[in-house]
């Protein structure tokens, strides 16, 4: 039996495998429930290199591996004989691997497998843009016939050399992760972690020098689901104490005495690097205090789809904002001592079919949009990257040579290790594709077997995976531990994620310090004021007020009513799934507001029944202020809430929100709406209602939610949050929609046909007016901008003048290890300065944003965010502001040359208060 069209390699760029499924007696099952069935999948990777060789990698089920290998050897031998006699393509077993990194992909291959390959590969290329396909074709020197070599990859299996140059302070200082560069609202330092990695690698190599194969394999293989204290565990070995891996991006999951921080989307909404860093550091300290070695965050998927269930864990719908948020979060986390994990690599943009969908993404979009935050993570010295469940261009992400070996490890020079998402490992040979650690270890939860473990040992013993590669895997994992100095008196794990009542393993260490203050500040700083008429806000000692809606109060059974927050009752301060933690407490808006009411002498009434709109209207009547609270929730696919299987079914307010708001607005001409939402909502039913005087987009704020909301409502915090995504007038206005129909396919195809045009980039290009644009947010004061100036900055990288000159002349950067993270590309190249004046009566923080307008030759969206800063200004004061730009910021990814290139023509830019509110305009000097 032949399976056609389910597995194919990444079509774009260079060096990807073309996977071909072939039939064996055990039968082929490539079901949508891959967790159950994937052990029976048989796959072959077929890649051509240069003119004469084809690498063939085989993915057998563990049980039939030996028998099949034997059959395969016979087949190869037979093929050699036929080849010799007839001059036909031969299959020649050889241990040698071609050394061309980024080997070329053939789209048509003659020989016995050609019908399968052609069909499979063409199905994958059809999904990508013509630019990507042409790149593949033009870089390909592949022949269609020739020797087939086993095994396995174009890569040498040795650790990649340290990227870029020697450290060069002040711009490029040697940096230890425990001592990162200080935070700046306009960062100009590019930390060089390479020396710290080199030292860590030396120590790691020493440590494993006397390890047996089994011991090295143990370092790469989790102990299995729920077999240790943490959600993931690497066992101890000799002097190595083992590793604890624990969620989440916003808390130490399943622990007590830990803080429930605002979600990623909230800190992104602050557009404030200092708050991003501070949150990372506080989280890092808490993880360390609990004895967690590896924190499973930050999460940085791109919010491609507004309904995406896990968008709130991440940093919004723009790669630059996400990249900066990830960069600061990782510097903070690792400064706190814990290893950070950049996840999920890559294209896990929706929860429906997350284990059985292929995200088909062209090479340029992958580089410029989805991979960019991971590049910034590598530049922050991230210790680990987690590969995702889905397929990327029809190859599973954890089995994806192109993404793991070629882009992450080679192009970005990533020195840490790749771990799988939980049960996302697809085969033992994923090790060859770049996977270093399998989590939680077993193939499916509790299955008691593993693709690594004994199977990896056998593969190494039998020569299918080289010892050098196993050494590299173990070295990377242990090096990351040394890199964070976790060998130096790091606390032992002192909580039990799976058994919180066991008094032996739960030491109840209180790690919260005074982090609640930061939670409150980020909660307020990430709140976006969308509408404010008649000076409705800030509240000024209202005589009386009513709070309407369940989101204003506590949940009936407390803040941890639902396991993994998989439910919605009361104030929404977290989404659901593995990206959560337990609340130590949760301040509701009622509590936060009543505290102020007590000081002001205001009377407070409330009604939390979302469905009794008549009562809500009656209660609102005659009040000085009527505050209506509503929300919208989402999460991870393993929990369904109110019919929402992770992703949101729609973008409308939950709990009868629209009708409730309208009922209140009908009775009170000072109605203020407060929204706690995981992402955008369609608010057309009420946004222009004349009685709705203010709208506060409060977001996902963590344990201090009610206090943070009160701070903004009363002006204790002058709002400075800005939208990290677009709020559209209509769901159909967004460029990409959630796929919920598998159309009977075992692997669901999701083509990223919108390419670079996600979120505001699409609205700008298609000339669609949004309700509120990306980057929008009001303040209780106003600002003006003036005196724009742009100055080139002389490079500190004198060794690479040739590269800089070539770039200035429009040549793409060369591709070598670490080439995409090189200093010359990322150091400040231009400084943009201007002045901002506070023209109002109160102090406030402005968030100036810089958008690049590329020349038409670049085929880029009209405006692309490449800089932002935050500046606090007293009334009537003026502050000088600086935003720097690197050559990378001014480049596009050239799919043919496979490098970063300045496009032909004049690059201009705008500075403004949102993606559509430009105040100053300039040109980049040529
Ligand atoms: C999630 C990861 C998480 C892991 C461990 C998976 O389901 O996708 O984000 O880190 O579980 O809990």
mmCIF file with all atom_site columns, C-alpha atoms and ligand atoms in Angstrom, residues 231 247 253 296 310 343-344 354 386 389 421-422 578 636 638, ligand 1:
data_model
loop_
_atom_site.group_PDB
_atom_site.id
_atom_site.type_symbol
_atom_site.label_atom_id
_atom_site.label_alt_id
_atom_site.label_comp_id
_atom_site.label_asym_id
_atom_site.label_entity_id
_atom_site.label_seq_id
_atom_site.pdbx_PDB_ins_code
_atom_site.Cartn_x
_atom_site.Cartn_y
_atom_site.Cartn_z
_atom_site.occupancy
_atom_site.B_iso_or_equiv
_atom_site.pdbx_formal_charge
_atom_site.auth_seq_id
_atom_site.auth_comp_id
_atom_site.auth_asym_id
_atom_site.auth_atom_id
_atom_site.pdbx_PDB_model_num
ATOM   1  C CA . UNK A 1 231 ? 5.476  17.898 34.374 1.00 0.00 ? 231 UNK A CA 1
ATOM   2  C CA . UNK A 1 247 ? 4.949  25.111 33.058 1.00 0.00 ? 247 UNK A CA 1
ATOM   3  C CA . UNK A 1 253 ? 2.041  25.667 37.509 1.00 0.00 ? 253 UNK A CA 1
ATOM   4  C CA . UNK A 1 296 ? 8.222  26.094 29.909 1.00 0.00 ? 296 UNK A CA 1
ATOM   5  C CA . UNK A 1 310 ? -3.630 30.080 23.176 1.00 0.00 ? 310 UNK A CA 1
ATOM   6  C CA . UNK A 1 343 ? 7.749  27.669 22.464 1.00 0.00 ? 343 UNK A CA 1
ATOM   7  C CA . UNK A 1 344 ? 6.100  26.395 20.325 1.00 0.00 ? 344 UNK A CA 1
ATOM   8  C CA . UNK A 1 354 ? -3.000 20.804 16.553 1.00 0.00 ? 354 UNK A CA 1
ATOM   9  C CA . UNK A 1 386 ? 10.161 23.424 22.335 1.00 0.00 ? 386 UNK A CA 1
ATOM   10 C CA . UNK A 1 389 ? 2.718  19.269 17.757 1.00 0.00 ? 389 UNK A CA 1
ATOM   11 C CA . UNK A 1 421 ? 6.128  19.335 23.216 1.00 0.00 ? 421 UNK A CA 1
ATOM   12 C CA . UNK A 1 422 ? 4.452  16.689 25.352 1.00 0.00 ? 422 UNK A CA 1
ATOM   13 C CA . UNK A 1 578 ? -1.220 24.166 30.604 1.00 0.00 ? 578 UNK A CA 1
ATOM   14 C CA . UNK A 1 636 ? -5.703 24.688 25.125 1.00 0.00 ? 636 UNK A CA 1
ATOM   15 C CA . UNK A 1 638 ? -7.626 19.309 25.853 1.00 0.00 ? 638 UNK A CA 1
HETATM 16 C C1 . LIG B 2 .   ? 1.566  22.180 25.873 1.00 0.00 ? 1   LIG B C1 1
HETATM 17 C C2 . LIG B 2 .   ? 2.875  22.805 26.275 1.00 0.00 ? 1   LIG B C2 1
HETATM 18 C C3 . LIG B 2 .   ? 3.168  22.465 27.714 1.00 0.00 ? 1   LIG B C3 1
HETATM 19 C C4 . LIG B 2 .   ? 3.185  20.956 27.867 1.00 0.00 ? 1   LIG B C4 1
HETATM 20 C C5 . LIG B 2 .   ? 3.502  20.490 29.269 1.00 0.00 ? 1   LIG B C5 1
HETATM 21 C C6 . LIG B 2 .   ? 1.508  20.703 26.194 1.00 0.00 ? 1   LIG B C6 1
HETATM 22 O O1 . LIG B 2 .   ? 0.201  20.245 26.044 1.00 0.00 ? 1   LIG B O1 1
HETATM 23 O O2 . LIG B 2 .   ? 1.340  22.386 24.494 1.00 0.00 ? 1   LIG B O2 1
HETATM 24 O O3 . LIG B 2 .   ? 2.817  24.195 26.099 1.00 0.00 ? 1   LIG B O3 1
HETATM 25 O O4 . LIG B 2 .   ? 4.370  23.043 28.113 1.00 0.00 ? 1   LIG B O4 1
HETATM 26 O O5 . LIG B 2 .   ? 1.920  20.444 27.510 1.00 0.00 ? 1   LIG B O5 1
HETATM 27 O O6 . LIG B 2 .   ? 2.456  20.730 30.116 1.00 0.00 ? 1   LIG B O6 1
#
